[in-house]
CSV table of N, CA, C and O in Angstrom, one decimal:
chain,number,residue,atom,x,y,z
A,1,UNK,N,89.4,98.8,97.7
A,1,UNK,CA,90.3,98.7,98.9
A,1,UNK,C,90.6,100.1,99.4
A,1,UNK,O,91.1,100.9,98.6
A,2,UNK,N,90.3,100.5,100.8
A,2,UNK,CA,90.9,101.6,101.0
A,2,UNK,C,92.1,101.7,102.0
A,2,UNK,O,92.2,100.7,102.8
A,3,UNK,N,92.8,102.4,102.1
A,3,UNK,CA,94.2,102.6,102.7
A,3,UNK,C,94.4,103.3,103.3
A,3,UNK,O,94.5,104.4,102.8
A,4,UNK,N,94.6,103.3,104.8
A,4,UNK,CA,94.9,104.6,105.5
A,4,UNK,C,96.2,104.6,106.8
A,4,UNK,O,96.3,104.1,107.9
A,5,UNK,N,97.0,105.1,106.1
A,5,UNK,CA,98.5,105.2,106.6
A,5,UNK,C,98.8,105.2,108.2
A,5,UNK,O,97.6,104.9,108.5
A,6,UNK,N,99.4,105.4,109.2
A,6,UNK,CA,99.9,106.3,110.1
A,6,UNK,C,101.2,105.9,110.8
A,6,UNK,O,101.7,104.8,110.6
A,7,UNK,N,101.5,106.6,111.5
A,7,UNK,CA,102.6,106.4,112.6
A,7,UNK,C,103.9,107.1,111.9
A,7,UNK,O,104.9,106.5,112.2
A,8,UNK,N,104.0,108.0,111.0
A,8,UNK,CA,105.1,109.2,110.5
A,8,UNK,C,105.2,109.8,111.4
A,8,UNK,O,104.3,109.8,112.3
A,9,UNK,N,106.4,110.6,111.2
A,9,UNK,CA,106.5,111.3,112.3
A,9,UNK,C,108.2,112.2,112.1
A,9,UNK,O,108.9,112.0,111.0
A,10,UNK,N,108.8,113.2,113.2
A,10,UNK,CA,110.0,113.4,113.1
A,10,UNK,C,110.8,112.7,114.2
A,10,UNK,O,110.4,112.5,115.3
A,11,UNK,N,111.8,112.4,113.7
A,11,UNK,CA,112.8,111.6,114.7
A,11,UNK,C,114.5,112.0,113.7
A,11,UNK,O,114.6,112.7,112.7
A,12,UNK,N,115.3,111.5,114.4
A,12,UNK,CA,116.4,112.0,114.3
A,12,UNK,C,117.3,111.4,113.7
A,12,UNK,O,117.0,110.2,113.7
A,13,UNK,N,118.5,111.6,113.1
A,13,UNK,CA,119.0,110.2,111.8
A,13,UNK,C,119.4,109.4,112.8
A,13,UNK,O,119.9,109.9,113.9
A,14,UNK,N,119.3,108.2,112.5
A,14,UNK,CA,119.7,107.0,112.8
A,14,UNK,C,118.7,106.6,114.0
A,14,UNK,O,119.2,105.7,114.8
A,15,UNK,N,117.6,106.9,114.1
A,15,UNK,CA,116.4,106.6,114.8
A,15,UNK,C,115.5,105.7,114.2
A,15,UNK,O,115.8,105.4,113.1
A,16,UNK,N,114.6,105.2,114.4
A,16,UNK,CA,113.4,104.0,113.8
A,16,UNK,C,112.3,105.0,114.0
A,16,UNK,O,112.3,105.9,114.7
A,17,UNK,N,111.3,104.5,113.1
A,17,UNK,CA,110.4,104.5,113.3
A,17,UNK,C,109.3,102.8,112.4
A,17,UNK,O,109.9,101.8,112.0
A,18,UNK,N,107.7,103.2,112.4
A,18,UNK,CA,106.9,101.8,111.9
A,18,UNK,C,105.6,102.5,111.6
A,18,UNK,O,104.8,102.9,112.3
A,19,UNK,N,105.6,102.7,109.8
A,19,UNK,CA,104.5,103.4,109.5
A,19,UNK,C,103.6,101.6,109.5
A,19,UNK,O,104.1,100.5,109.7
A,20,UNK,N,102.5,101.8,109.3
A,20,UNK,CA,101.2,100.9,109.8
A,20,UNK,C,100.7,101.5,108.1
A,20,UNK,O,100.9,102.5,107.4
A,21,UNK,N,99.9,100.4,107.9
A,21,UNK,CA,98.8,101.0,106.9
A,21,UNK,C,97.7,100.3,106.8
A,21,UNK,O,97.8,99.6,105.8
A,22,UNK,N,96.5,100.1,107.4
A,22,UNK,CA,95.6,99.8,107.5
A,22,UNK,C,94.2,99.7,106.5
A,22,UNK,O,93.7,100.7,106.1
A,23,UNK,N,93.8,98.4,106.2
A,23,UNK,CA,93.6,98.3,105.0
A,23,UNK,C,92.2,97.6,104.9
A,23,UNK,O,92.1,96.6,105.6
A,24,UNK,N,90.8,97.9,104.0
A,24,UNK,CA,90.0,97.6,104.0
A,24,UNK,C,89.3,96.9,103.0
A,24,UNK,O,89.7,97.3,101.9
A,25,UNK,N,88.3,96.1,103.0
A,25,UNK,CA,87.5,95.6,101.6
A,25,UNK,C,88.6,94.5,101.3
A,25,UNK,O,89.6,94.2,101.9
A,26,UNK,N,88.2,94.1,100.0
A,26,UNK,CA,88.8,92.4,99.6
A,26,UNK,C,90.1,92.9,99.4
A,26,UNK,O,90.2,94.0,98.8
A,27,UNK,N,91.1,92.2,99.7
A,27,UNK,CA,92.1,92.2,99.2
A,27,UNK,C,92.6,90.8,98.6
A,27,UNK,O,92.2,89.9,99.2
A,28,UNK,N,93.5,90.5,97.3
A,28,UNK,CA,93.9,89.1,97.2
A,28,UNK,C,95.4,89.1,97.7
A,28,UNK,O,96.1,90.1,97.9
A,29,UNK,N,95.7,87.6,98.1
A,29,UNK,CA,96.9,87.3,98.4
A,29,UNK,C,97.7,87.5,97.7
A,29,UNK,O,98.8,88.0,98.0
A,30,UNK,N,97.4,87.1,96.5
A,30,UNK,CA,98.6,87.3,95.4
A,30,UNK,C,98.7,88.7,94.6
A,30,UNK,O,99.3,88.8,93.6
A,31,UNK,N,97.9,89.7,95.2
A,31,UNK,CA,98.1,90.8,94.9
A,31,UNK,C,99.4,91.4,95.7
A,31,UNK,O,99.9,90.9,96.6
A,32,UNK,N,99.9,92.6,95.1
A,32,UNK,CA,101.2,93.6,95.8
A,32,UNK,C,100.9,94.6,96.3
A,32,UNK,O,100.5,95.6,95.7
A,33,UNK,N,101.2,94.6,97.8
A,33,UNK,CA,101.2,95.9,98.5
A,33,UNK,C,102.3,96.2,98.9
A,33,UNK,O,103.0,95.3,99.3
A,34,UNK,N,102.9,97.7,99.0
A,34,UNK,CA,103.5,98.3,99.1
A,34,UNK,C,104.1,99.7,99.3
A,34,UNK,O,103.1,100.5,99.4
A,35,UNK,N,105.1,100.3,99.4
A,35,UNK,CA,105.3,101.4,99.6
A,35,UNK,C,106.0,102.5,98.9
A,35,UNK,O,107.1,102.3,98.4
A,36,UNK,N,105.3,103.5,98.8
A,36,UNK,CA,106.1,104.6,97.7
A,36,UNK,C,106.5,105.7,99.0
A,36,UNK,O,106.1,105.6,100.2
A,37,UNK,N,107.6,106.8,98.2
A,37,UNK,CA,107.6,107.6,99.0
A,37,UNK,C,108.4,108.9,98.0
A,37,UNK,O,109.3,108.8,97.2
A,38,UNK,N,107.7,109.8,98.4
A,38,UNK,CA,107.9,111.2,97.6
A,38,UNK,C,109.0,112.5,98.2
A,38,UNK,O,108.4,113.1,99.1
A,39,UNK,N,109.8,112.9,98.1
A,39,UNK,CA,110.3,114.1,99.0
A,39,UNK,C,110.2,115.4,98.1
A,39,UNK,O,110.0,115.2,96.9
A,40,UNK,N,110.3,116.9,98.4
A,40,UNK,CA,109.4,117.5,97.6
A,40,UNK,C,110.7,117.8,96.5
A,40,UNK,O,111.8,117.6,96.9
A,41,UNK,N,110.4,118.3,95.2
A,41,UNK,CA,111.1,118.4,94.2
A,41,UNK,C,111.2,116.7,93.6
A,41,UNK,O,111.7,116.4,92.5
A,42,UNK,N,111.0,116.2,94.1
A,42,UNK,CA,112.2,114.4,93.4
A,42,UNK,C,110.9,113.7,93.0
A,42,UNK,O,109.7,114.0,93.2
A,43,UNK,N,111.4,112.8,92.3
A,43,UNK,CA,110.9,111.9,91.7
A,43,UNK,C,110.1,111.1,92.6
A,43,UNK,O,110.8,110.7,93.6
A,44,UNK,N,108.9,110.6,92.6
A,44,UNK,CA,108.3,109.2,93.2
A,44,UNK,C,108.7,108.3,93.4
A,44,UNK,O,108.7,107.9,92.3
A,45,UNK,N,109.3,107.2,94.4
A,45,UNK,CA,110.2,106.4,94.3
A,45,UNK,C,109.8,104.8,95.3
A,45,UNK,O,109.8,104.6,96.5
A,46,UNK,N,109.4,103.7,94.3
A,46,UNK,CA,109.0,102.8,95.5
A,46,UNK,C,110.1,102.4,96.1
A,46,UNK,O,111.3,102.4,95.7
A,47,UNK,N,109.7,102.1,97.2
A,47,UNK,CA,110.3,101.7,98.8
A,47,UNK,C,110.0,100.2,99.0
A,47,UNK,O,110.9,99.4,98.8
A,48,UNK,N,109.1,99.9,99.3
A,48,UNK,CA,109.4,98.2,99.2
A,48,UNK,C,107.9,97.2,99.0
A,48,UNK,O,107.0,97.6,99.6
A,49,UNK,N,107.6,96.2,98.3
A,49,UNK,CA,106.4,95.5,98.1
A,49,UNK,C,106.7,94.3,98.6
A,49,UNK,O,107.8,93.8,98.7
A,50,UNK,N,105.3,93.9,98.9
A,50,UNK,CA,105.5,92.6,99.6
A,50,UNK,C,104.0,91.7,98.8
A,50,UNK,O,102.8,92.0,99.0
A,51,UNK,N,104.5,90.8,98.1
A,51,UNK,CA,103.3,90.0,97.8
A,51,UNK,C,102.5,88.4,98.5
A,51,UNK,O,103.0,87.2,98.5
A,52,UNK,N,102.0,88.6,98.9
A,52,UNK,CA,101.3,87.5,100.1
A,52,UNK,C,102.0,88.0,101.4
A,52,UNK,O,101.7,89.0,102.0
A,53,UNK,N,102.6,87.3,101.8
A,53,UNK,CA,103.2,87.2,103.6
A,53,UNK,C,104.8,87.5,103.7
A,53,UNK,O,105.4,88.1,104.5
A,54,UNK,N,105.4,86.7,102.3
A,54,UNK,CA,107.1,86.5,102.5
A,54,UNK,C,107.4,86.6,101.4
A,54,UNK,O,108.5,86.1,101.2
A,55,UNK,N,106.8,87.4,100.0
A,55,UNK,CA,107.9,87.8,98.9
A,55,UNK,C,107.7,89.2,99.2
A,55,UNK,O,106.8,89.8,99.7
A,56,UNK,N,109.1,89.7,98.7
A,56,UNK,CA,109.7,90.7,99.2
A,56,UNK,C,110.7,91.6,98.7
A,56,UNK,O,111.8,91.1,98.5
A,57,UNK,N,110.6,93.1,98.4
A,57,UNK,CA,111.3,93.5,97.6
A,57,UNK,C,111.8,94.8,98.2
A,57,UNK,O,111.2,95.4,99.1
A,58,UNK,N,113.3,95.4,97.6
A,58,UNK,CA,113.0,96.9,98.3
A,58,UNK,C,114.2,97.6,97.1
A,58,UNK,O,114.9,97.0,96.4
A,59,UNK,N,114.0,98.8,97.3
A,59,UNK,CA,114.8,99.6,96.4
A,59,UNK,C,116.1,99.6,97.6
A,59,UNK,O,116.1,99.6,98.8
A,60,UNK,N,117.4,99.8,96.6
A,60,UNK,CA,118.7,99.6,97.3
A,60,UNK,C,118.8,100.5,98.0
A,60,UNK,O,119.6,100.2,98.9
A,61,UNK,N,118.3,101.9,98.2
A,61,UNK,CA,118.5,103.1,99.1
A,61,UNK,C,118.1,102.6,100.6
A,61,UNK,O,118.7,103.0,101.6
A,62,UNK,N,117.1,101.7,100.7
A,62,UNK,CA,116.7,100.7,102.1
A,62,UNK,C,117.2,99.6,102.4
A,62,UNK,O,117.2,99.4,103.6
A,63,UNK,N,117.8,98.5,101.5
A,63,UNK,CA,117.8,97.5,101.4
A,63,UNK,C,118.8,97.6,102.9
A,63,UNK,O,119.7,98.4,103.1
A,64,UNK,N,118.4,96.6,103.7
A,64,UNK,CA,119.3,96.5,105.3
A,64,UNK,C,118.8,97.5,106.5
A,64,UNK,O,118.9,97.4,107.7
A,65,UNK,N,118.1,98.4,105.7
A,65,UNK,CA,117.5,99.0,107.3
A,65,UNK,C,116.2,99.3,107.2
A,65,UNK,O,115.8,99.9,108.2
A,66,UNK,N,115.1,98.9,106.1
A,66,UNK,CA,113.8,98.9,106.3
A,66,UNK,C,113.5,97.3,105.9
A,66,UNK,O,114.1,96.5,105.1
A,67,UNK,N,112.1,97.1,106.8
A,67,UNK,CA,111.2,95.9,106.8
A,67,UNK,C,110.2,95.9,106.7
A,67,UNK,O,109.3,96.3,107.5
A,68,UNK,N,110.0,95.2,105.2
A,68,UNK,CA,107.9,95.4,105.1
A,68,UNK,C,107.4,93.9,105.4
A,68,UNK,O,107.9,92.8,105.1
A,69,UNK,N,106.0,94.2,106.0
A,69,UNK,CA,106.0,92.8,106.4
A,69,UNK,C,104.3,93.1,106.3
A,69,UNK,O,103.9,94.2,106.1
A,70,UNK,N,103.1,91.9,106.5
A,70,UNK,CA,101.8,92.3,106.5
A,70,UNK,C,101.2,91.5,107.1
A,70,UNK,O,101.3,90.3,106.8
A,71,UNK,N,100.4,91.8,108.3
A,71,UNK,CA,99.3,90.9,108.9
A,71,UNK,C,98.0,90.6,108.4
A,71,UNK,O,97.0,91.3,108.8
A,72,UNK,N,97.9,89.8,107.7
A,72,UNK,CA,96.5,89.8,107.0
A,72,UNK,C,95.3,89.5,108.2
A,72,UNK,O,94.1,89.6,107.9
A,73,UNK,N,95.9,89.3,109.4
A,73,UNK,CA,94.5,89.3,110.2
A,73,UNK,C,94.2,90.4,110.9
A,73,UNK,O,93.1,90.8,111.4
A,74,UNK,N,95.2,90.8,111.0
A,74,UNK,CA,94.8,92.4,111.3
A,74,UNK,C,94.9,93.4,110.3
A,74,UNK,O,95.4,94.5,110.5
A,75,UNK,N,94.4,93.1,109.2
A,75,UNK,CA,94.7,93.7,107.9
A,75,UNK,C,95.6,94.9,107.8
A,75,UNK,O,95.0,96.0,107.7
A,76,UNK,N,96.6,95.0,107.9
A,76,UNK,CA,97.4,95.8,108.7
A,76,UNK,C,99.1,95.7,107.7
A,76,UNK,O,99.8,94.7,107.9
A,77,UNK,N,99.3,96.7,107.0
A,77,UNK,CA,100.9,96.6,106.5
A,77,UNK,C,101.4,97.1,107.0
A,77,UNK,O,100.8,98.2,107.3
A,78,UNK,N,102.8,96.7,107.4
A,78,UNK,CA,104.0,97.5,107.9
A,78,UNK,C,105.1,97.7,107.1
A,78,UNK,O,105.4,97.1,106.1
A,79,UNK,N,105.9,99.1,107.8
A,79,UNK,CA,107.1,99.8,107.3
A,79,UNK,C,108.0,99.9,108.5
A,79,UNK,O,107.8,100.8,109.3
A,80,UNK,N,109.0,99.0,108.7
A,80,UNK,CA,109.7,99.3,109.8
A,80,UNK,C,111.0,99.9,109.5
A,80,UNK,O,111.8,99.1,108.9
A,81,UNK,N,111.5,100.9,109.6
A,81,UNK,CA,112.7,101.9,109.2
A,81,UNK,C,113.4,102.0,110.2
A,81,UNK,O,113.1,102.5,111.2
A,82,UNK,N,114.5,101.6,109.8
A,82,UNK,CA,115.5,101.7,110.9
A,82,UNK,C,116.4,102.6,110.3
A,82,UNK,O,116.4,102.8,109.1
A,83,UNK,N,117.4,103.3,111.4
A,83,UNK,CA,118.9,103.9,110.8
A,83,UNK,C,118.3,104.7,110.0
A,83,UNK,O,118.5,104.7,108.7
A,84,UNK,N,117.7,105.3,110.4
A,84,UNK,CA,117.1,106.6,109.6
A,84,UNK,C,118.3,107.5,108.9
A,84,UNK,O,119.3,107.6,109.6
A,85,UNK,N,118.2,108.0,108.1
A,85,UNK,CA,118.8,108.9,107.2
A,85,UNK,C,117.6,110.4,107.2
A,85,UNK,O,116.4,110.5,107.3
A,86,UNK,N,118.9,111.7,107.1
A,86,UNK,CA,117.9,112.9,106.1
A,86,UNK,C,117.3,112.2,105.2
A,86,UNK,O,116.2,111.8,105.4
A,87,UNK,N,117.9,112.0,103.9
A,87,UNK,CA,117.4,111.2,102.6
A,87,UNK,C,116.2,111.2,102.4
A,87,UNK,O,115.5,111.7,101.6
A,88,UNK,N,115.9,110.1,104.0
A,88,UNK,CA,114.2,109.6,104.1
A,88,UNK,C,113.1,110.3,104.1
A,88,UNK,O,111.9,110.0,104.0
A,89,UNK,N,113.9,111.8,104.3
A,89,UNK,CA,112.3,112.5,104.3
A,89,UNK,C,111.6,111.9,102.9
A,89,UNK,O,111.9,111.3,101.9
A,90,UNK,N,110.4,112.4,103.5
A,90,UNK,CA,109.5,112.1,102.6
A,90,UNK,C,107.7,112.2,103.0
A,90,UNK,O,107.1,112.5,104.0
A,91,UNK,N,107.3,111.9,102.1
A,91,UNK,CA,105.9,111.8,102.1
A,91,UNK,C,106.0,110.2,101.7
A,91,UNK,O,106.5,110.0,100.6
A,92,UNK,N,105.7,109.3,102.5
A,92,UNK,CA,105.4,107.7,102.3
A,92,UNK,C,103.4,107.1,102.0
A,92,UNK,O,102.4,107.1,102.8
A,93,UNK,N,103.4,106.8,101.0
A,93,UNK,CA,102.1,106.2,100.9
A,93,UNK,C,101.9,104.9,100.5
A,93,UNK,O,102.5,104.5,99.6
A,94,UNK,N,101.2,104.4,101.0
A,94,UNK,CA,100.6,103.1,101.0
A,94,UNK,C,100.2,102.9,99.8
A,94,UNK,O,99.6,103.8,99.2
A,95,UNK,N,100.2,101.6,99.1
A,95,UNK,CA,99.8,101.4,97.8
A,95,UNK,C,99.2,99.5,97.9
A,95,UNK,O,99.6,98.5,98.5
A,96,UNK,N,98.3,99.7,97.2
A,96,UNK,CA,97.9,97.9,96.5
A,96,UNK,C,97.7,97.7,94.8
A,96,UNK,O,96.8,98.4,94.3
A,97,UNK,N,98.2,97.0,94.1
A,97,UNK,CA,98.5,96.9,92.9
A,97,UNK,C,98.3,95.3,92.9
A,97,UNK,O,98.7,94.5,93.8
A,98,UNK,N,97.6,94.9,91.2
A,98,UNK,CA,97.8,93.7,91.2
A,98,UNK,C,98.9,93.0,90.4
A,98,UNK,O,98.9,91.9,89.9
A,99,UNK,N,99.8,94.0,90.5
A,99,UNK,CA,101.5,93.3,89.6
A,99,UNK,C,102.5,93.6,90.7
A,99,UNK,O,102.5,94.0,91.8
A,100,UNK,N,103.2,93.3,90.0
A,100,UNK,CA,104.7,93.6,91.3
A,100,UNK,C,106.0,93.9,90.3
A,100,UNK,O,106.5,93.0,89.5
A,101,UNK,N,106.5,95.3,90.4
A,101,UNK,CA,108.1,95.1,89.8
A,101,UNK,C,109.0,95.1,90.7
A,101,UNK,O,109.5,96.1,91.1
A,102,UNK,N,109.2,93.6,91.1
A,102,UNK,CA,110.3,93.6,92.4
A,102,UNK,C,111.9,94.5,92.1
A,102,UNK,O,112.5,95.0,93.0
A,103,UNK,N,112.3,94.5,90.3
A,103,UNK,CA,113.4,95.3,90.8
A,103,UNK,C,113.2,96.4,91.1
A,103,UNK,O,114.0,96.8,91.9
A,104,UNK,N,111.9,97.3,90.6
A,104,UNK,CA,112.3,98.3,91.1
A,104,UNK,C,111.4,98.6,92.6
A,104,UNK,O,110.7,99.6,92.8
A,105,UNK,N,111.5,97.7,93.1
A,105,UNK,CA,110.2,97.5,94.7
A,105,UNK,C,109.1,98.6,94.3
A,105,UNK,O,108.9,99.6,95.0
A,106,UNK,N,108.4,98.3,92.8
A,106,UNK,CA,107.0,99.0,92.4
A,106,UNK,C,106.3,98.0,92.6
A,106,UNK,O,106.8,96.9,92.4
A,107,UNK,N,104.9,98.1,93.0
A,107,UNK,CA,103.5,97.6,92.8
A,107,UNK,C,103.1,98.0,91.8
A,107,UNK,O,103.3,99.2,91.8
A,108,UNK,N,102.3,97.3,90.4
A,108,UNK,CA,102.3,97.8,89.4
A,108,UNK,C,100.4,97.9,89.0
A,108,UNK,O,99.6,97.3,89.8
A,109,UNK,N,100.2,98.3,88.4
A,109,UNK,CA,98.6,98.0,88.0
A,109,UNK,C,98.2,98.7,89.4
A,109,UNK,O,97.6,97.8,90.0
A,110,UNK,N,98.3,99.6,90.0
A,110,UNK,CA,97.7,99.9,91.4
A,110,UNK,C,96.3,100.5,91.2
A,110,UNK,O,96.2,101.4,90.4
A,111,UNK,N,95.5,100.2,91.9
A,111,UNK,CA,94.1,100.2,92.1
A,111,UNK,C,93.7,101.0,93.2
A,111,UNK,O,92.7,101.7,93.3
A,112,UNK,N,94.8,100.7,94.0
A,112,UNK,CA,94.8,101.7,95.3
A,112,UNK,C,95.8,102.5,96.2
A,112,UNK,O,96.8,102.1,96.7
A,113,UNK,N,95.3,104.1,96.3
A,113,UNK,CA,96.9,104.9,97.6
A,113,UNK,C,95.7,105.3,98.7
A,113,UNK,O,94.5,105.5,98.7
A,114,UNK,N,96.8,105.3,99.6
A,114,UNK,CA,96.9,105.9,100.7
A,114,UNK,C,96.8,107.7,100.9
A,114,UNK,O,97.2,108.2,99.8
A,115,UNK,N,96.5,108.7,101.8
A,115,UNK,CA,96.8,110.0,101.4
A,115,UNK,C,97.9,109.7,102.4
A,115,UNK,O,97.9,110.1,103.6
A,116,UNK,N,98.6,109.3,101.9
A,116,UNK,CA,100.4,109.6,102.9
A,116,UNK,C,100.5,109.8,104.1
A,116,UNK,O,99.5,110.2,104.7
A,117,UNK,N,101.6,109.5,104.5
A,117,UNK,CA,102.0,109.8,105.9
A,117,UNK,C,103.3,110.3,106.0
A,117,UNK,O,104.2,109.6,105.5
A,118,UNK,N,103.8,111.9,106.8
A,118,UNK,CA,105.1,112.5,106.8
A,118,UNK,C,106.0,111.8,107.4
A,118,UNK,O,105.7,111.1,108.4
A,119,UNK,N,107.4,111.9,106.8
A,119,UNK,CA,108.4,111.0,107.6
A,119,UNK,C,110.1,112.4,107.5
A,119,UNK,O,111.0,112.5,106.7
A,120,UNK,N,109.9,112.9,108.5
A,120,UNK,CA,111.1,114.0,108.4
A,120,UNK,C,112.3,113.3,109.3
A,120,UNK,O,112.0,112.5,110.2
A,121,UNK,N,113.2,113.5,109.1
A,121,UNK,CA,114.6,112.9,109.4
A,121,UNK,C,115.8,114.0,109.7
A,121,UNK,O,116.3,114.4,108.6
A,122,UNK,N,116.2,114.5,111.0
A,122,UNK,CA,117.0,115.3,110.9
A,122,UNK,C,118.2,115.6,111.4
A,122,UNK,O,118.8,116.6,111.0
């Protein structure tokens, strides 16, 4: 499966943006795709998985203002971020894994990333 991110960008706190991740080769349904995101110095931190169409997970630092969601006919995942915070900077990448740790919104067993996409917040 390959993964290729886009639509990061800078915008201003309390702004939106919708990273996209576009996605190729077999994927299964009941696999987990999802989202990590890195800012420099800090720890790796997943951001939200979604397994099939409507399960759904996110770490509490998002929980209420980001939405992941996946069009499997347009093979296509989404990150919709709202109410942007500084915090969010980051480096955000796309992930597929065939496990899921919903508490901590990780995809586990991952098989596949993304080369990131910038998300600055100011």
């Amino acid at each position: 499966v390959q993964l290729v991110e886009s639509g990061g960008g800078s915008v201003q706190a309390g702004g939106s943006l919708r990273l996209s991740c576009a996605f190729s080769g077999y994927t299964y349904s009941g696999h987990c795709m999802g989202w990590f995101r890195q800012a420099p110095g800090k720890e790796r931190e997943g951001v939200a998985t979604i397994v099939g169409t409507k399960i759904t997970s996110y770490a509490d630092s998002v929980k209420g203002r980001f939405n992941i969601s996946k069009d499997d006919a347009k093979k296509t995942l989404y990150l919709h971020m709202n109410t942007l915070k500084p915090e969010d900077t980051a480096m955000y990448y796309c992930v597929a894994g065939s496990g899921v740790d919903g508490a901590a919104a990780r995809c586990r067993a991952i098989y596949s990333w993304g080369d990131g996409t910038q998300v600055t917040v100011s």
